[in-house]
Amino acid sequence: MQIDPVAAELGLEVDRRRNFAIISHPDAGKTTLTEKLLLYGGAIQEAGAVKAKRSQRSATSDWMEMEQQRGISITSTVMQFEYQKHLLNLLDTPGHQDFSEDTYRTLAAADNAVMLIDAAKGLETQTRKLFEVCRMRSLPIFTFINKLDRPSMTPLELIDEIEQELGLATYVVNWPIGTGDQFQGVYDRRLQRVHLFQKTGSHGSQKAADNSIPLDDPDIESLIPHHLYIQLLEDLELLDGIGVDLDLAAIHAGQLTPVFFGSAMNNFGVELFLEAFLEYALKPTIHNSDRGEIAPTHPEFTGFVFKLQANMDPKHRDRIAFLRVCSGKFEKDMVVTHARTGKQMRLSRPQKLFAQDRETVETAYAGDVVGLNNPGSFVIGDTVCVGSRLRYPEIPSFSPELFAYLRNTDPTKYKSFNKGVSELQEEGAVQILNSVDESKRDPVLAAVGQLQFEVVQFRLAQEYGVETYLDILPYSVARWVVDGWEALEKVGRLFNTFVVKDRWEQPVLLFRNDWNLDQIKSDHPDLKLSPISIAPSS
Ligand SMILES: Nc1nc2c(ncn2[C@@H]2O[C@H](COP(=O)(O)OP(=O)(O)OP(=O)(O)O)[C@@H](O)[C@H]2O)c(=O)[nH]1
């Protein structure tokens, strides 16, 4: 039988790819872990490079000043690196909670998630929130418990918290021996070896030497304190007694999380994690579309836009659309169909972004992310394809909780104001609602976090030269009327409700609190309300 060379190439490329995002609460060590993964992947020679690039970027880009001033990361990029003949795509997510909307979208493009937990703090609010998004999408979740070199909760408490509070079964891959000052290393249940911890100098900017011995080596008792050795044997007996098997199907369904312990700062446990991750992670898989399931090896190229970003480099005033490849082979300059509009377009100047460096992409396969120049043609969720026209599902925008009128202080600048507002909306920096009263022209900004407002104002001033101020509205809940204006008219006047319209002119109800919402729901049980907007398909 003849092997189709195209199918063989696609099969090989998909097999070697793994794509993932890291979810964590600020300060758990995401930047540190990212750097160490890149260090082991050979993408950087010395840790510190990503941070250094971030600050370089902040120095060259105006609105990133804000990021630097506040010491938070609010933009995300994609990093690709190789490890043991595999190609890994790490989708970076912003750390600040106000940017969780951005993180939600990035998770829509991820095949796996790494849940990073600070061993002293256990589960924290942002991690819980993001975990719920991963669960909604049934993403496989890998847990890395970090900072074992510091005083920590006990490993059993940490495991228990994941099981009880998240309702997620755990499979322990490695187990810590002591914590804090007493931290000796981890026992790797995969290869049944004890890896001894050594503090690396200079914050682990170089790879750590592997120092491991089998558990049954008689030397072990001279290497770790007796009481910790006994504790380890007891713990292992307990873990074996619980009898959770490594069940790849359950991992891939997001029902079982492999758990790792380590110290990213000391490079400890990072390599063990990477090796196991390659073995257990889900490779690029099928995506549902309006034409059924599309396999990553489907010969026709398809993908969807999950994120837009403007002015990554203000010198060029550019806009980039981040496209997740779902099937086939992407080639520079290829002509594709923009599925929403039906238009043909050439994808020229595609880019791969590594921190702030850019490289032109010649080819890409399922699981990869390509940065496309976006002269306003894309919105989040757009599908591009070759061959038969298909569409991937919309990426939902999440329910905003903060609302404010955005006022332009200088009426002569209304053109720039409108342009800026509409571009920032397209990019997904904020959601825009409008009054139903035509005489009220000022848009209503709707955000998940306060910082989104500040970014919008900052960018309007910096990039569009428009000064603005906010009139905060007293609402905290938004609901979209599923069946549109007709359904709303049917129910008549609604009390304690502010009616506005979204970008597609669909009705949205704003409430001061859940109590008011519940009141409307009980008064009008037939009125269908949704916490998220649904883009009309046309
Ligand atoms: N002791 C110890 N400190 C660590 C470890 N990993 C990271 N840290 C420290 O924890 C702090 C936060 O680490 P980052 O990597 O900046 O955290 P982050 O999660 O990226 O933070 P955000 O940018 O706010 O999301 C830094 O001071 C790190 O040096 C570790 O394994 N041990």
PDB file of N, CA and C in Angstrom, residues 429-481:
ATOM      1  N   ALA A 429     -10.250  44.219  24.451  1.00  0.00           N
ATOM      2  CA  ALA A 429      -9.689  44.824  25.669  1.00  0.00           C
ATOM      3  C   ALA A 429     -10.803  45.099  26.668  1.00  0.00           C
ATOM      4  N   VAL A 430     -11.993  45.347  26.134  1.00  0.00           N
ATOM      5  CA  VAL A 430     -13.131  45.659  26.994  1.00  0.00           C
ATOM      6  C   VAL A 430     -14.386  45.374  26.167  1.00  0.00           C
ATOM      7  N   GLN A 431     -15.526  45.179  26.822  1.00  0.00           N
ATOM      8  CA  GLN A 431     -16.766  45.055  26.053  1.00  0.00           C
ATOM      9  C   GLN A 431     -17.434  46.426  26.026  1.00  0.00           C
ATOM     10  N   ILE A 432     -18.095  46.723  24.918  1.00  0.00           N
ATOM     11  CA  ILE A 432     -18.761  48.021  24.791  1.00  0.00           C
ATOM     12  C   ILE A 432     -20.264  47.808  24.660  1.00  0.00           C
ATOM     13  N   LEU A 433     -21.024  48.536  25.459  1.00  0.00           N
ATOM     14  CA  LEU A 433     -22.478  48.508  25.359  1.00  0.00           C
ATOM     15  C   LEU A 433     -22.918  49.933  25.043  1.00  0.00           C
ATOM     16  N   ASN A 434     -24.115  50.049  24.485  1.00  0.00           N
ATOM     17  CA  ASN A 434     -24.587  51.386  24.159  1.00  0.00           C
ATOM     18  C   ASN A 434     -25.989  51.615  24.693  1.00  0.00           C
ATOM     19  N   SER A 435     -26.255  52.870  24.978  1.00  0.00           N
ATOM     20  CA  SER A 435     -27.577  53.216  25.478  1.00  0.00           C
ATOM     21  C   SER A 435     -28.602  52.997  24.364  1.00  0.00           C
ATOM     22  N   VAL A 436     -29.847  52.679  24.747  1.00  0.00           N
ATOM     23  CA  VAL A 436     -30.888  52.528  23.721  1.00  0.00           C
ATOM     24  C   VAL A 436     -31.445  53.906  23.352  1.00  0.00           C
ATOM     25  N   ASP A 437     -31.122  54.881  24.172  1.00  0.00           N
ATOM     26  CA  ASP A 437     -31.550  56.246  23.915  1.00  0.00           C
ATOM     27  C   ASP A 437     -30.532  56.890  22.966  1.00  0.00           C
ATOM     28  N   GLU A 438     -30.966  57.155  21.717  1.00  0.00           N
ATOM     29  CA  GLU A 438     -30.037  57.617  20.675  1.00  0.00           C
ATOM     30  C   GLU A 438     -29.332  58.917  21.053  1.00  0.00           C
ATOM     31  N   SER A 439     -29.958  59.717  21.922  1.00  0.00           N
ATOM     32  CA  SER A 439     -29.334  60.998  22.265  1.00  0.00           C
ATOM     33  C   SER A 439     -28.130  60.794  23.190  1.00  0.00           C
ATOM     34  N   LYS A 440     -28.055  59.630  23.809  1.00  0.00           N
ATOM     35  CA  LYS A 440     -26.909  59.352  24.688  1.00  0.00           C
ATOM     36  C   LYS A 440     -25.845  58.590  23.902  1.00  0.00           C
ATOM     37  N   ARG A 441     -24.842  59.323  23.447  1.00  0.00           N
ATOM     38  CA  ARG A 441     -23.862  58.715  22.543  1.00  0.00           C
ATOM     39  C   ARG A 441     -22.719  58.021  23.268  1.00  0.00           C
ATOM     40  N   ASP A 442     -22.473  58.400  24.536  1.00  0.00           N
ATOM     41  CA  ASP A 442     -21.290  57.861  25.206  1.00  0.00           C
ATOM     42  C   ASP A 442     -21.411  56.357  25.422  1.00  0.00           C
ATOM     43  N   PRO A 443     -20.376  55.621  25.063  1.00  0.00           N
ATOM     44  CA  PRO A 443     -20.450  54.166  25.230  1.00  0.00           C
ATOM     45  C   PRO A 443     -20.354  53.765  26.702  1.00  0.00           C
ATOM     46  N   VAL A 444     -20.929  52.617  26.997  1.00  0.00           N
ATOM     47  CA  VAL A 444     -20.796  52.050  28.339  1.00  0.00           C
ATOM     48  C   VAL A 444     -19.702  50.983  28.274  1.00  0.00           C
ATOM     49  N   LEU A 445     -18.648  51.170  29.045  1.00  0.00           N
ATOM     50  CA  LEU A 445     -17.603  50.143  29.106  1.00  0.00           C
ATOM     51  C   LEU A 445     -18.065  49.071  30.083  1.00  0.00           C
ATOM     52  N   ALA A 446     -17.864  47.823  29.702  1.00  0.00           N
ATOM     53  CA  ALA A 446     -18.236  46.716  30.583  1.00  0.00           C
ATOM     54  C   ALA A 446     -17.013  45.831  30.742  1.00  0.00           C
ATOM     55  N   ALA A 447     -16.584  45.639  31.990  1.00  0.00           N
ATOM     56  CA  ALA A 447     -15.328  44.932  32.205  1.00  0.00           C
ATOM     57  C   ALA A 447     -15.448  43.899  33.312  1.00  0.00           C
ATOM     58  N   VAL A 448     -14.489  43.010  33.318  1.00  0.00           N
ATOM     59  CA  VAL A 448     -14.419  42.023  34.388  1.00  0.00           C
ATOM     60  C   VAL A 448     -13.618  42.602  35.558  1.00  0.00           C
ATOM     61  N   GLY A 449     -12.640  43.454  35.238  1.00  0.00           N
ATOM     62  CA  GLY A 449     -11.813  44.033  36.304  1.00  0.00           C
ATOM     63  C   GLY A 449     -11.506  45.501  36.048  1.00  0.00           C
ATOM     64  N   GLN A 450     -11.284  46.213  37.123  1.00  0.00           N
ATOM     65  CA  GLN A 450     -11.028  47.655  37.099  1.00  0.00           C
ATOM     66  C   GLN A 450      -9.861  48.028  36.174  1.00  0.00           C
ATOM     67  N   LEU A 451      -8.850  47.175  36.167  1.00  0.00           N
ATOM     68  CA  LEU A 451      -7.652  47.489  35.392  1.00  0.00           C
ATOM     69  C   LEU A 451      -7.959  47.602  33.893  1.00  0.00           C
ATOM     70  N   GLN A 452      -8.979  46.874  33.452  1.00  0.00           N
ATOM     71  CA  GLN A 452      -9.367  46.964  32.037  1.00  0.00           C
ATOM     72  C   GLN A 452      -9.771  48.403  31.690  1.00  0.00           C
ATOM     73  N   PHE A 453     -10.497  49.059  32.594  1.00  0.00           N
ATOM     74  CA  PHE A 453     -10.882  50.462  32.380  1.00  0.00           C
ATOM     75  C   PHE A 453      -9.627  51.320  32.234  1.00  0.00           C
ATOM     76  N   GLU A 454      -8.699  51.077  33.144  1.00  0.00           N
ATOM     77  CA  GLU A 454      -7.495  51.909  33.143  1.00  0.00           C
ATOM     78  C   GLU A 454      -6.689  51.711  31.864  1.00  0.00           C
ATOM     79  N   VAL A 455      -6.628  50.464  31.405  1.00  0.00           N
ATOM     80  CA  VAL A 455      -5.891  50.196  30.166  1.00  0.00           C
ATOM     81  C   VAL A 455      -6.551  50.928  29.007  1.00  0.00           C
ATOM     82  N   VAL A 456      -7.878  50.885  28.951  1.00  0.00           N
ATOM     83  CA  VAL A 456      -8.598  51.552  27.866  1.00  0.00           C
ATOM     84  C   VAL A 456      -8.310  53.054  27.896  1.00  0.00           C
ATOM     85  N   GLN A 457      -8.400  53.658  29.058  1.00  0.00           N
ATOM     86  CA  GLN A 457      -8.162  55.106  29.142  1.00  0.00           C
ATOM     87  C   GLN A 457      -6.720  55.454  28.797  1.00  0.00           C
ATOM     88  N   PHE A 458      -5.813  54.636  29.317  1.00  0.00           N
ATOM     89  CA  PHE A 458      -4.391  54.863  29.074  1.00  0.00           C
ATOM     90  C   PHE A 458      -4.084  54.762  27.574  1.00  0.00           C
ATOM     91  N   ARG A 459      -4.635  53.728  26.965  1.00  0.00           N
ATOM     92  CA  ARG A 459      -4.335  53.526  25.538  1.00  0.00           C
ATOM     93  C   ARG A 459      -5.015  54.566  24.665  1.00  0.00           C
ATOM     94  N   LEU A 460      -6.223  54.992  25.045  1.00  0.00           N
ATOM     95  CA  LEU A 460      -6.888  56.037  24.262  1.00  0.00           C
ATOM     96  C   LEU A 460      -6.035  57.311  24.287  1.00  0.00           C
ATOM     97  N   ALA A 461      -5.469  57.588  25.443  1.00  0.00           N
ATOM     98  CA  ALA A 461      -4.648  58.792  25.563  1.00  0.00           C
ATOM     99  C   ALA A 461      -3.349  58.635  24.775  1.00  0.00           C
ATOM    100  N   GLN A 462      -2.676  57.488  24.961  1.00  0.00           N
ATOM    101  CA  GLN A 462      -1.361  57.291  24.342  1.00  0.00           C
ATOM    102  C   GLN A 462      -1.432  57.075  22.837  1.00  0.00           C
ATOM    103  N   GLU A 463      -2.394  56.250  22.420  1.00  0.00           N
ATOM    104  CA  GLU A 463      -2.396  55.829  21.016  1.00  0.00           C
ATOM    105  C   GLU A 463      -3.333  56.654  20.141  1.00  0.00           C
ATOM    106  N   TYR A 464      -4.354  57.241  20.747  1.00  0.00           N
ATOM    107  CA  TYR A 464      -5.323  57.975  19.929  1.00  0.00           C
ATOM    108  C   TYR A 464      -5.390  59.455  20.313  1.00  0.00           C
ATOM    109  N   GLY A 465      -4.596  59.830  21.322  1.00  0.00           N
ATOM    110  CA  GLY A 465      -4.539  61.232  21.730  1.00  0.00           C
ATOM    111  C   GLY A 465      -5.841  61.760  22.316  1.00  0.00           C
ATOM    112  N   VAL A 466      -6.631  60.893  22.946  1.00  0.00           N
ATOM    113  CA  VAL A 466      -7.927  61.327  23.485  1.00  0.00           C
ATOM    114  C   VAL A 466      -7.961  61.155  25.005  1.00  0.00           C
ATOM    115  N   GLU A 467      -8.246  62.247  25.690  1.00  0.00           N
ATOM    116  CA  GLU A 467      -8.393  62.162  27.150  1.00  0.00           C
ATOM    117  C   GLU A 467      -9.849  61.837  27.474  1.00  0.00           C
ATOM    118  N   THR A 468     -10.041  60.983  28.461  1.00  0.00           N
ATOM    119  CA  THR A 468     -11.408  60.569  28.797  1.00  0.00           C
ATOM    120  C   THR A 468     -11.586  60.552  30.310  1.00  0.00           C
ATOM    121  N   TYR A 469     -12.826  60.529  30.746  1.00  0.00           N
ATOM    122  CA  TYR A 469     -13.081  60.226  32.153  1.00  0.00           C
ATOM    123  C   TYR A 469     -14.248  59.250  32.248  1.00  0.00           C
ATOM    124  N   LEU A 470     -14.383  58.640  33.395  1.00  0.00           N
ATOM    125  CA  LEU A 470     -15.393  57.599  33.569  1.00  0.00           C
ATOM    126  C   LEU A 470     -16.502  58.063  34.500  1.00  0.00           C
ATOM    127  N   ASP A 471     -17.714  57.706  34.182  1.00  0.00           N
ATOM    128  CA  ASP A 471     -18.833  57.854  35.113  1.00  0.00           C
ATOM    129  C   ASP A 471     -19.250  56.440  35.502  1.00  0.00           C
ATOM    130  N   ILE A 472     -18.898  56.060  36.697  1.00  0.00           N
ATOM    131  CA  ILE A 472     -19.159  54.674  37.105  1.00  0.00           C
ATOM    132  C   ILE A 472     -20.667  54.447  37.264  1.00  0.00           C
ATOM    133  N   LEU A 473     -21.141  53.352  36.733  1.00  0.00           N
ATOM    134  CA  LEU A 473     -22.566  53.004  36.851  1.00  0.00           C
ATOM    135  C   LEU A 473     -22.756  52.009  38.000  1.00  0.00           C
ATOM    136  N   PRO A 474     -23.901  52.071  38.670  1.00  0.00           N
ATOM    137  CA  PRO A 474     -24.053  51.265  39.897  1.00  0.00           C
ATOM    138  C   PRO A 474     -24.501  49.823  39.632  1.00  0.00           C
ATOM    139  N   TYR A 475     -24.055  49.212  38.537  1.00  0.00           N
ATOM    140  CA  TYR A 475     -24.511  47.850  38.233  1.00  0.00           C
ATOM    141  C   TYR A 475     -23.375  46.856  38.412  1.00  0.00           C
ATOM    142  N   SER A 476     -23.752  45.597  38.652  1.00  0.00           N
ATOM    143  CA  SER A 476     -22.695  44.586  38.814  1.00  0.00           C
ATOM    144  C   SER A 476     -23.019  43.272  38.103  1.00  0.00           C
ATOM    145  N   VAL A 477     -24.182  43.222  37.456  1.00  0.00           N
ATOM    146  CA  VAL A 477     -24.583  41.978  36.785  1.00  0.00           C
ATOM    147  C   VAL A 477     -25.135  42.312  35.396  1.00  0.00           C
ATOM    148  N   ALA A 478     -24.725  41.540  34.380  1.00  0.00           N
ATOM    149  CA  ALA A 478     -25.270  41.729  33.029  1.00  0.00           C
ATOM    150  C   ALA A 478     -25.896  40.433  32.541  1.00  0.00           C
ATOM    151  N   ARG A 479     -27.016  40.564  31.855  1.00  0.00           N
ATOM    152  CA  ARG A 479     -27.646  39.384  31.247  1.00  0.00           C
ATOM    153  C   ARG A 479     -28.112  39.712  29.838  1.00  0.00           C
ATOM    154  N   TRP A 480     -27.768  38.846  28.884  1.00  0.00           N
ATOM    155  CA  TRP A 480     -28.194  39.026  27.502  1.00  0.00           C
ATOM    156  C   TRP A 480     -29.583  38.391  27.328  1.00  0.00           C
ATOM    157  N   VAL A 481     -30.459  39.085  26.612  1.00  0.00           N
ATOM    158  CA  VAL A 481     -31.807  38.539  26.363  1.00  0.00           C
ATOM    159  C   VAL A 481     -31.694  37.615  25.151  1.00  0.00           C
TER     160      VAL A 481
END
